C-alpha cells in the first residue's frame, strides 16, 4: 500500500535525501510522495530473470544498457523515481550522466507487488508515458501476463504468450516467452 510517512504539501526530489533508509521505496512524482513496501521475493526473482534476458540481449552493444533499482531516474526537481528495470540509451557508447532522466529511458518495466499494483498501473504509468518513455511494461506474476503500454495508448496490450522489444538499431528483437519467464523465475 502506498502511504505518505512525512507530511509536506509538495515534495521535491532532493527532500528524499533526508528520509530514513527503512527498506521501503520512496519516490516523488510531480511533487507527490509515493512510498511502497519493499518488494516480495517473487518480485525479485522475476526481476532477476528479466535482467538476465535483457543483459544478454544488449550487453555487446554500444546502444543501450539495462539497469535495475534502486537507481534514481528524475525529471526536473519534483520527480524522482526508481523503476524496477529500465533500459537507457547510450550516446556515443557512453551512459548519460547520473542521475538518469526520464528522457534517457527507452523502456521501463515495473513488476507488480501487493503494495505496488495501483501505483504501477496509474501513477507510475502516467509519469513514464507523459514524460515520453516510449514503452512501459507491467509484469504481473499472479495473473501470468505482461501489459505493454506505449506513448498515447488508451489501453494496454495484454500479452500472455510472447512479448518482444527491439533496441534501436538492432536487426532482431528480444523475444520473451512469458510462460518460460515465470517458470524459470518462480
mmCIF file with all atom_site columns, C-alpha atoms in Angstrom:
data_model
loop_
_atom_site.group_PDB
_atom_site.id
_atom_site.type_symbol
_atom_site.label_atom_id
_atom_site.label_alt_id
_atom_site.label_comp_id
_atom_site.label_asym_id
_atom_site.label_entity_id
_atom_site.label_seq_id
_atom_site.pdbx_PDB_ins_code
_atom_site.Cartn_x
_atom_site.Cartn_y
_atom_site.Cartn_z
_atom_site.occupancy
_atom_site.B_iso_or_equiv
_atom_site.pdbx_formal_charge
_atom_site.auth_seq_id
_atom_site.auth_comp_id
_atom_site.auth_asym_id
_atom_site.auth_atom_id
_atom_site.pdbx_PDB_model_num
ATOM 1   C CA . UNK A 1 1   ? 0.000  0.000   0.000   1.00 0.00 ? 1   UNK A CA 1
ATOM 2   C CA . UNK A 1 2   ? 1.382  3.431   -0.898  1.00 0.00 ? 2   UNK A CA 1
ATOM 3   C CA . UNK A 1 3   ? 1.457  5.731   2.084   1.00 0.00 ? 3   UNK A CA 1
ATOM 4   C CA . UNK A 1 4   ? 2.981  9.055   2.986   1.00 0.00 ? 4   UNK A CA 1
ATOM 5   C CA . UNK A 1 5   ? 5.234  8.876   6.009   1.00 0.00 ? 5   UNK A CA 1
ATOM 6   C CA . UNK A 1 6   ? 6.160  12.528  6.416   1.00 0.00 ? 6   UNK A CA 1
ATOM 7   C CA . UNK A 1 7   ? 3.688  15.262  5.535   1.00 0.00 ? 7   UNK A CA 1
ATOM 8   C CA . UNK A 1 8   ? 4.597  18.045  3.108   1.00 0.00 ? 8   UNK A CA 1
ATOM 9   C CA . UNK A 1 9   ? 2.279  19.804  0.726   1.00 0.00 ? 9   UNK A CA 1
ATOM 10  C CA . UNK A 1 10  ? 4.676  19.320  -2.158  1.00 0.00 ? 10  UNK A CA 1
ATOM 11  C CA . UNK A 1 11  ? 7.805  17.209  -2.276  1.00 0.00 ? 11  UNK A CA 1
ATOM 12  C CA . UNK A 1 12  ? 10.986 17.731  -4.237  1.00 0.00 ? 12  UNK A CA 1
ATOM 13  C CA . UNK A 1 13  ? 13.463 15.108  -5.373  1.00 0.00 ? 13  UNK A CA 1
ATOM 14  C CA . UNK A 1 14  ? 16.112 16.498  -3.024  1.00 0.00 ? 14  UNK A CA 1
ATOM 15  C CA . UNK A 1 15  ? 13.828 16.059  0.010   1.00 0.00 ? 15  UNK A CA 1
ATOM 16  C CA . UNK A 1 16  ? 14.147 12.298  -0.380  1.00 0.00 ? 16  UNK A CA 1
ATOM 17  C CA . UNK A 1 17  ? 17.789 12.555  0.700   1.00 0.00 ? 17  UNK A CA 1
ATOM 18  C CA . UNK A 1 18  ? 16.537 13.224  4.235   1.00 0.00 ? 18  UNK A CA 1
ATOM 19  C CA . UNK A 1 19  ? 14.092 10.323  4.603   1.00 0.00 ? 19  UNK A CA 1
ATOM 20  C CA . UNK A 1 20  ? 15.029 7.235   6.605   1.00 0.00 ? 20  UNK A CA 1
ATOM 21  C CA . UNK A 1 21  ? 16.512 4.200   4.891   1.00 0.00 ? 21  UNK A CA 1
ATOM 22  C CA . UNK A 1 22  ? 13.761 1.873   6.046   1.00 0.00 ? 22  UNK A CA 1
ATOM 23  C CA . UNK A 1 23  ? 13.706 -0.677  3.208   1.00 0.00 ? 23  UNK A CA 1
ATOM 24  C CA . UNK A 1 24  ? 10.711 0.895   1.507   1.00 0.00 ? 24  UNK A CA 1
ATOM 25  C CA . UNK A 1 25  ? 10.732 2.516   -1.913  1.00 0.00 ? 25  UNK A CA 1
ATOM 26  C CA . UNK A 1 26  ? 10.497 6.307   -1.608  1.00 0.00 ? 26  UNK A CA 1
ATOM 27  C CA . UNK A 1 27  ? 9.654  8.208   -4.772  1.00 0.00 ? 27  UNK A CA 1
ATOM 28  C CA . UNK A 1 28  ? 8.275  11.627  -5.600  1.00 0.00 ? 28  UNK A CA 1
ATOM 29  C CA . UNK A 1 29  ? 6.215  12.028  -8.755  1.00 0.00 ? 29  UNK A CA 1
ATOM 30  C CA . UNK A 1 30  ? 5.179  15.522  -9.799  1.00 0.00 ? 30  UNK A CA 1
ATOM 31  C CA . UNK A 1 31  ? 5.623  16.707  -6.216  1.00 0.00 ? 31  UNK A CA 1
ATOM 32  C CA . UNK A 1 32  ? 3.592  13.887  -4.634  1.00 0.00 ? 32  UNK A CA 1
ATOM 33  C CA . UNK A 1 33  ? 5.250  11.412  -2.293  1.00 0.00 ? 33  UNK A CA 1
ATOM 34  C CA . UNK A 1 34  ? 4.831  7.721   -3.091  1.00 0.00 ? 34  UNK A CA 1
ATOM 35  C CA . UNK A 1 35  ? 6.075  5.169   -0.555  1.00 0.00 ? 35  UNK A CA 1
ATOM 36  C CA . UNK A 1 36  ? 5.683  1.453   -1.216  1.00 0.00 ? 36  UNK A CA 1
ATOM 37  C CA . UNK A 1 37  ? 6.805  -1.576  0.795   1.00 0.00 ? 37  UNK A CA 1
ATOM 38  C CA . UNK A 1 38  ? 9.977  -3.449  -0.049  1.00 0.00 ? 38  UNK A CA 1
ATOM 39  C CA . UNK A 1 39  ? 9.372  -5.930  -2.874  1.00 0.00 ? 39  UNK A CA 1
ATOM 40  C CA . UNK A 1 40  ? 8.478  -9.526  -2.133  1.00 0.00 ? 40  UNK A CA 1
ATOM 41  C CA . UNK A 1 41  ? 10.681 -12.436 -3.207  1.00 0.00 ? 41  UNK A CA 1
ATOM 42  C CA . UNK A 1 42  ? 8.558  -13.273 -6.303  1.00 0.00 ? 42  UNK A CA 1
ATOM 43  C CA . UNK A 1 43  ? 9.099  -9.718  -7.487  1.00 0.00 ? 43  UNK A CA 1
ATOM 44  C CA . UNK A 1 44  ? 12.858 -10.035 -7.106  1.00 0.00 ? 44  UNK A CA 1
ATOM 45  C CA . UNK A 1 45  ? 13.001 -13.449 -8.799  1.00 0.00 ? 45  UNK A CA 1
ATOM 46  C CA . UNK A 1 46  ? 11.102 -12.169 -11.848 1.00 0.00 ? 46  UNK A CA 1
ATOM 47  C CA . UNK A 1 47  ? 13.269 -9.034  -11.882 1.00 0.00 ? 47  UNK A CA 1
ATOM 48  C CA . UNK A 1 48  ? 16.425 -11.161 -11.875 1.00 0.00 ? 48  UNK A CA 1
ATOM 49  C CA . UNK A 1 49  ? 15.193 -13.314 -14.750 1.00 0.00 ? 49  UNK A CA 1
ATOM 50  C CA . UNK A 1 50  ? 14.220 -10.267 -16.835 1.00 0.00 ? 50  UNK A CA 1
ATOM 51  C CA . UNK A 1 51  ? 17.535 -8.567  -16.121 1.00 0.00 ? 51  UNK A CA 1
ATOM 52  C CA . UNK A 1 52  ? 19.429 -11.654 -17.314 1.00 0.00 ? 52  UNK A CA 1
ATOM 53  C CA . UNK A 1 53  ? 17.417 -11.762 -20.560 1.00 0.00 ? 53  UNK A CA 1
ATOM 54  C CA . UNK A 1 54  ? 17.867 -8.059  -21.303 1.00 0.00 ? 54  UNK A CA 1
ATOM 55  C CA . UNK A 1 55  ? 21.530 -8.061  -20.310 1.00 0.00 ? 55  UNK A CA 1
ATOM 56  C CA . UNK A 1 56  ? 22.277 -10.968 -22.658 1.00 0.00 ? 56  UNK A CA 1
ATOM 57  C CA . UNK A 1 57  ? 20.408 -9.196  -25.463 1.00 0.00 ? 57  UNK A CA 1
ATOM 58  C CA . UNK A 1 58  ? 22.150 -5.809  -25.297 1.00 0.00 ? 58  UNK A CA 1
ATOM 59  C CA . UNK A 1 59  ? 25.451 -6.425  -23.485 1.00 0.00 ? 59  UNK A CA 1
ATOM 60  C CA . UNK A 1 60  ? 27.659 -6.419  -26.576 1.00 0.00 ? 60  UNK A CA 1
ATOM 61  C CA . UNK A 1 61  ? 26.334 -3.172  -27.994 1.00 0.00 ? 61  UNK A CA 1
ATOM 62  C CA . UNK A 1 62  ? 27.167 0.475   -27.612 1.00 0.00 ? 62  UNK A CA 1
ATOM 63  C CA . UNK A 1 63  ? 23.499 1.390   -27.997 1.00 0.00 ? 63  UNK A CA 1
ATOM 64  C CA . UNK A 1 64  ? 21.940 0.789   -24.574 1.00 0.00 ? 64  UNK A CA 1
ATOM 65  C CA . UNK A 1 65  ? 22.391 -0.523  -21.035 1.00 0.00 ? 65  UNK A CA 1
ATOM 66  C CA . UNK A 1 66  ? 19.922 -2.288  -18.779 1.00 0.00 ? 66  UNK A CA 1
ATOM 67  C CA . UNK A 1 67  ? 19.736 -1.339  -15.103 1.00 0.00 ? 67  UNK A CA 1
ATOM 68  C CA . UNK A 1 68  ? 17.597 -2.122  -12.077 1.00 0.00 ? 68  UNK A CA 1
ATOM 69  C CA . UNK A 1 69  ? 16.724 -0.245  -8.930  1.00 0.00 ? 69  UNK A CA 1
ATOM 70  C CA . UNK A 1 70  ? 17.479 1.114   -6.543  1.00 0.00 ? 70  UNK A CA 1
ATOM 71  C CA . UNK A 1 71  ? 18.671 3.658   -9.087  1.00 0.00 ? 71  UNK A CA 1
ATOM 72  C CA . UNK A 1 72  ? 17.266 7.139   -9.472  1.00 0.00 ? 72  UNK A CA 1
ATOM 73  C CA . UNK A 1 73  ? 15.586 8.444   -12.580 1.00 0.00 ? 73  UNK A CA 1
ATOM 74  C CA . UNK A 1 74  ? 14.496 12.078  -12.473 1.00 0.00 ? 74  UNK A CA 1
ATOM 75  C CA . UNK A 1 75  ? 12.506 14.711  -14.283 1.00 0.00 ? 75  UNK A CA 1
ATOM 76  C CA . UNK A 1 76  ? 13.019 18.228  -13.019 1.00 0.00 ? 76  UNK A CA 1
ATOM 77  C CA . UNK A 1 77  ? 13.040 18.927  -9.306  1.00 0.00 ? 77  UNK A CA 1
ATOM 78  C CA . UNK A 1 78  ? 9.713  17.279  -8.425  1.00 0.00 ? 78  UNK A CA 1
ATOM 79  C CA . UNK A 1 79  ? 10.067 13.775  -9.869  1.00 0.00 ? 79  UNK A CA 1
ATOM 80  C CA . UNK A 1 80  ? 12.495 11.117  -8.644  1.00 0.00 ? 80  UNK A CA 1
ATOM 81  C CA . UNK A 1 81  ? 11.538 7.536   -9.433  1.00 0.00 ? 81  UNK A CA 1
ATOM 82  C CA . UNK A 1 82  ? 13.079 4.083   -9.105  1.00 0.00 ? 82  UNK A CA 1
ATOM 83  C CA . UNK A 1 83  ? 11.880 1.816   -11.938 1.00 0.00 ? 83  UNK A CA 1
ATOM 84  C CA . UNK A 1 84  ? 12.288 -1.889  -11.276 1.00 0.00 ? 84  UNK A CA 1
ATOM 85  C CA . UNK A 1 85  ? 14.096 -2.435  -14.572 1.00 0.00 ? 85  UNK A CA 1
ATOM 86  C CA . UNK A 1 86  ? 14.920 0.067   -17.279 1.00 0.00 ? 86  UNK A CA 1
ATOM 87  C CA . UNK A 1 87  ? 16.919 0.437   -20.452 1.00 0.00 ? 87  UNK A CA 1
ATOM 88  C CA . UNK A 1 88  ? 18.834 3.655   -21.073 1.00 0.00 ? 88  UNK A CA 1
ATOM 89  C CA . UNK A 1 89  ? 20.090 4.910   -24.389 1.00 0.00 ? 89  UNK A CA 1
ATOM 90  C CA . UNK A 1 90  ? 23.825 5.420   -24.745 1.00 0.00 ? 90  UNK A CA 1
ATOM 91  C CA . UNK A 1 91  ? 25.284 8.431   -26.551 1.00 0.00 ? 91  UNK A CA 1
ATOM 92  C CA . UNK A 1 92  ? 28.446 7.610   -28.492 1.00 0.00 ? 92  UNK A CA 1
ATOM 93  C CA . UNK A 1 93  ? 28.715 4.388   -26.494 1.00 0.00 ? 93  UNK A CA 1
ATOM 94  C CA . UNK A 1 94  ? 28.586 6.194   -23.131 1.00 0.00 ? 94  UNK A CA 1
ATOM 95  C CA . UNK A 1 95  ? 25.993 6.288   -20.402 1.00 0.00 ? 95  UNK A CA 1
ATOM 96  C CA . UNK A 1 96  ? 24.272 9.601   -19.800 1.00 0.00 ? 96  UNK A CA 1
ATOM 97  C CA . UNK A 1 97  ? 25.157 11.481  -16.615 1.00 0.00 ? 97  UNK A CA 1
ATOM 98  C CA . UNK A 1 98  ? 23.739 10.080  -13.383 1.00 0.00 ? 98  UNK A CA 1
ATOM 99  C CA . UNK A 1 99  ? 21.128 10.513  -12.084 1.00 0.00 ? 99  UNK A CA 1
ATOM 100 C CA . UNK A 1 100 ? 19.367 9.497   -15.266 1.00 0.00 ? 100 UNK A CA 1
ATOM 101 C CA . UNK A 1 101 ? 16.413 11.439  -16.582 1.00 0.00 ? 101 UNK A CA 1
ATOM 102 C CA . UNK A 1 102 ? 13.142 10.007  -17.808 1.00 0.00 ? 102 UNK A CA 1
ATOM 103 C CA . UNK A 1 103 ? 14.126 11.167  -21.295 1.00 0.00 ? 103 UNK A CA 1
ATOM 104 C CA . UNK A 1 104 ? 17.127 8.765   -21.183 1.00 0.00 ? 104 UNK A CA 1
ATOM 105 C CA . UNK A 1 105 ? 14.806 5.747   -20.953 1.00 0.00 ? 105 UNK A CA 1
ATOM 106 C CA . UNK A 1 106 ? 13.969 3.505   -23.902 1.00 0.00 ? 106 UNK A CA 1
ATOM 107 C CA . UNK A 1 107 ? 11.917 1.020   -21.869 1.00 0.00 ? 107 UNK A CA 1
ATOM 108 C CA . UNK A 1 108 ? 10.679 0.863   -18.298 1.00 0.00 ? 108 UNK A CA 1
ATOM 109 C CA . UNK A 1 109 ? 9.418  -2.271  -16.552 1.00 0.00 ? 109 UNK A CA 1
ATOM 110 C CA . UNK A 1 110 ? 7.571  -2.459  -13.243 1.00 0.00 ? 110 UNK A CA 1
ATOM 111 C CA . UNK A 1 111 ? 6.833  -5.788  -11.586 1.00 0.00 ? 111 UNK A CA 1
ATOM 112 C CA . UNK A 1 112 ? 3.644  -5.815  -9.567  1.00 0.00 ? 112 UNK A CA 1
ATOM 113 C CA . UNK A 1 113 ? 3.915  -6.493  -5.849  1.00 0.00 ? 113 UNK A CA 1
ATOM 114 C CA . UNK A 1 114 ? 0.980  -6.464  -3.429  1.00 0.00 ? 114 UNK A CA 1
ATOM 115 C CA . UNK A 1 115 ? 1.799  -2.907  -2.353  1.00 0.00 ? 115 UNK A CA 1
ATOM 116 C CA . UNK A 1 116 ? 2.550  -1.500  -5.804  1.00 0.00 ? 116 UNK A CA 1
ATOM 117 C CA . UNK A 1 117 ? -0.393 -2.516  -8.010  1.00 0.00 ? 117 UNK A CA 1
ATOM 118 C CA . UNK A 1 118 ? -2.245 0.819   -8.010  1.00 0.00 ? 118 UNK A CA 1
ATOM 119 C CA . UNK A 1 119 ? 0.921  2.906   -8.340  1.00 0.00 ? 119 UNK A CA 1
ATOM 120 C CA . UNK A 1 120 ? 2.281  0.731   -11.184 1.00 0.00 ? 120 UNK A CA 1
ATOM 121 C CA . UNK A 1 121 ? -0.969 0.873   -13.161 1.00 0.00 ? 121 UNK A CA 1
ATOM 122 C CA . UNK A 1 122 ? -1.804 4.523   -12.627 1.00 0.00 ? 122 UNK A CA 1
ATOM 123 C CA . UNK A 1 123 ? 0.744  6.872   -11.076 1.00 0.00 ? 123 UNK A CA 1
ATOM 124 C CA . UNK A 1 124 ? 3.972  5.434   -12.485 1.00 0.00 ? 124 UNK A CA 1
ATOM 125 C CA . UNK A 1 125 ? 2.433  4.612   -15.874 1.00 0.00 ? 125 UNK A CA 1
ATOM 126 C CA . UNK A 1 126 ? 1.231  8.178   -16.366 1.00 0.00 ? 126 UNK A CA 1
ATOM 127 C CA . UNK A 1 127 ? 4.557  9.620   -15.237 1.00 0.00 ? 127 UNK A CA 1
ATOM 128 C CA . UNK A 1 128 ? 6.615  7.441   -17.600 1.00 0.00 ? 128 UNK A CA 1
ATOM 129 C CA . UNK A 1 129 ? 4.402  7.797   -20.651 1.00 0.00 ? 129 UNK A CA 1
ATOM 130 C CA . UNK A 1 130 ? 3.720  11.520  -20.137 1.00 0.00 ? 130 UNK A CA 1
ATOM 131 C CA . UNK A 1 131 ? 7.494  12.065  -19.980 1.00 0.00 ? 131 UNK A CA 1
ATOM 132 C CA . UNK A 1 132 ? 7.931  10.369  -23.351 1.00 0.00 ? 132 UNK A CA 1
ATOM 133 C CA . UNK A 1 133 ? 9.226  6.954   -22.292 1.00 0.00 ? 133 UNK A CA 1
ATOM 134 C CA . UNK A 1 134 ? 8.304  5.015   -25.452 1.00 0.00 ? 134 UNK A CA 1
ATOM 135 C CA . UNK A 1 135 ? 7.436  1.639   -23.884 1.00 0.00 ? 135 UNK A CA 1
ATOM 136 C CA . UNK A 1 136 ? 6.260  0.632   -20.408 1.00 0.00 ? 136 UNK A CA 1
ATOM 137 C CA . UNK A 1 137 ? 5.658  -2.958  -19.271 1.00 0.00 ? 137 UNK A CA 1
ATOM 138 C CA . UNK A 1 138 ? 3.741  -4.007  -16.173 1.00 0.00 ? 138 UNK A CA 1
ATOM 139 C CA . UNK A 1 139 ? 4.641  -7.590  -15.257 1.00 0.00 ? 139 UNK A CA 1
ATOM 140 C CA . UNK A 1 140 ? 2.043  -9.434  -13.170 1.00 0.00 ? 140 UNK A CA 1
ATOM 141 C CA . UNK A 1 141 ? 3.272  -12.792 -11.877 1.00 0.00 ? 141 UNK A CA 1
ATOM 142 C CA . UNK A 1 142 ? -0.076 -13.605 -10.220 1.00 0.00 ? 142 UNK A CA 1
ATOM 143 C CA . UNK A 1 143 ? -2.016 -13.169 -13.481 1.00 0.00 ? 143 UNK A CA 1
ATOM 144 C CA . UNK A 1 144 ? 0.915  -14.522 -15.554 1.00 0.00 ? 144 UNK A CA 1
ATOM 145 C CA . UNK A 1 145 ? 0.780  -11.718 -18.095 1.00 0.00 ? 145 UNK A CA 1
ATOM 146 C CA . UNK A 1 146 ? 2.515  -8.515  -19.146 1.00 0.00 ? 146 UNK A CA 1
ATOM 147 C CA . UNK A 1 147 ? 0.764  -5.296  -20.047 1.00 0.00 ? 147 UNK A CA 1
ATOM 148 C CA . UNK A 1 148 ? 2.555  -3.349  -22.763 1.00 0.00 ? 148 UNK A CA 1
ATOM 149 C CA . UNK A 1 149 ? 1.859  0.381   -22.854 1.00 0.00 ? 149 UNK A CA 1
ATOM 150 C CA . UNK A 1 150 ? 3.240  2.782   -25.420 1.00 0.00 ? 150 UNK A CA 1
ATOM 151 C CA . UNK A 1 151 ? 3.017  6.551   -25.526 1.00 0.00 ? 151 UNK A CA 1
ATOM 152 C CA . UNK A 1 152 ? -0.513 7.619   -26.450 1.00 0.00 ? 152 UNK A CA 1
ATOM 153 C CA . UNK A 1 153 ? -2.202 4.293   -25.588 1.00 0.00 ? 153 UNK A CA 1
ATOM 154 C CA . UNK A 1 154 ? -5.669 4.437   -24.045 1.00 0.00 ? 154 UNK A CA 1
ATOM 155 C CA . UNK A 1 155 ? -5.429 0.772   -23.066 1.00 0.00 ? 155 UNK A CA 1
ATOM 156 C CA . UNK A 1 156 ? -2.577 -1.681  -22.759 1.00 0.00 ? 156 UNK A CA 1
ATOM 157 C CA . UNK A 1 157 ? -1.860 -4.642  -24.925 1.00 0.00 ? 157 UNK A CA 1
ATOM 158 C CA . UNK A 1 158 ? -2.319 -7.667  -22.644 1.00 0.00 ? 158 UNK A CA 1
ATOM 159 C CA . UNK A 1 159 ? 0.212  -10.367 -23.539 1.00 0.00 ? 159 UNK A CA 1
ATOM 160 C CA . UNK A 1 160 ? 0.260  -13.912 -22.187 1.00 0.00 ? 160 UNK A CA 1
ATOM 161 C CA . UNK A 1 161 ? 2.432  -15.843 -24.644 1.00 0.00 ? 161 UNK A CA 1
ATOM 162 C CA . UNK A 1 162 ? 5.440  -13.908 -26.004 1.00 0.00 ? 162 UNK A CA 1
ATOM 163 C CA . UNK A 1 163 ? 6.427  -10.272 -25.801 1.00 0.00 ? 163 UNK A CA 1
ATOM 164 C CA . UNK A 1 164 ? 9.084  -8.597  -27.923 1.00 0.00 ? 164 UNK A CA 1
ATOM 165 C CA . UNK A 1 165 ? 11.191 -5.479  -27.591 1.00 0.00 ? 165 UNK A CA 1
ATOM 166 C CA . UNK A 1 166 ? 13.675 -4.161  -30.117 1.00 0.00 ? 166 UNK A CA 1
ATOM 167 C CA . UNK A 1 167 ? 16.577 -1.943  -29.153 1.00 0.00 ? 167 UNK A CA 1
ATOM 168 C CA . UNK A 1 168 ? 17.128 0.957   -31.566 1.00 0.00 ? 168 UNK A CA 1
ATOM 169 C CA . UNK A 1 169 ? 19.423 -0.119  -34.381 1.00 0.00 ? 169 UNK A CA 1
ATOM 170 C CA . UNK A 1 170 ? 19.056 -3.866  -33.718 1.00 0.00 ? 170 UNK A CA 1
ATOM 171 C CA . UNK A 1 171 ? 18.012 -6.103  -36.575 1.00 0.00 ? 171 UNK A CA 1
ATOM 172 C CA . UNK A 1 172 ? 16.201 -8.549  -34.280 1.00 0.00 ? 172 UNK A CA 1
ATOM 173 C CA . UNK A 1 173 ? 14.024 -8.143  -31.193 1.00 0.00 ? 173 UNK A CA 1
ATOM 174 C CA . UNK A 1 174 ? 14.402 -9.681  -27.781 1.00 0.00 ? 174 UNK A CA 1
ATOM 175 C CA . UNK A 1 175 ? 11.611 -12.260 -27.552 1.00 0.00 ? 175 UNK A CA 1
ATOM 176 C CA . UNK A 1 176 ? 10.491 -13.153 -24.037 1.00 0.00 ? 176 UNK A CA 1
ATOM 177 C CA . UNK A 1 177 ? 8.330  -16.243 -23.574 1.00 0.00 ? 177 UNK A CA 1
ATOM 178 C CA . UNK A 1 178 ? 6.027  -15.233 -20.747 1.00 0.00 ? 178 UNK A CA 1
ATOM 179 C CA . UNK A 1 179 ? 5.255  -18.808 -19.579 1.00 0.00 ? 179 UNK A CA 1
ATOM 180 C CA . UNK A 1 180 ? 9.019  -19.559 -19.527 1.00 0.00 ? 180 UNK A CA 1
ATOM 181 C CA . UNK A 1 181 ? 9.754  -16.309 -17.716 1.00 0.00 ? 181 UNK A CA 1
ATOM 182 C CA . UNK A 1 182 ? 7.502  -17.279 -14.828 1.00 0.00 ? 182 UNK A CA 1
ATOM 183 C CA . UNK A 1 183 ? 8.511  -20.951 -14.910 1.00 0.00 ? 183 UNK A CA 1
ATOM 184 C CA . UNK A 1 184 ? 12.221 -20.074 -14.700 1.00 0.00 ? 184 UNK A CA 1
ATOM 185 C CA . UNK A 1 185 ? 11.779 -17.294 -12.142 1.00 0.00 ? 185 UNK A CA 1
ATOM 186 C CA . UNK A 1 186 ? 9.308  -18.916 -9.795  1.00 0.00 ? 186 UNK A CA 1
#
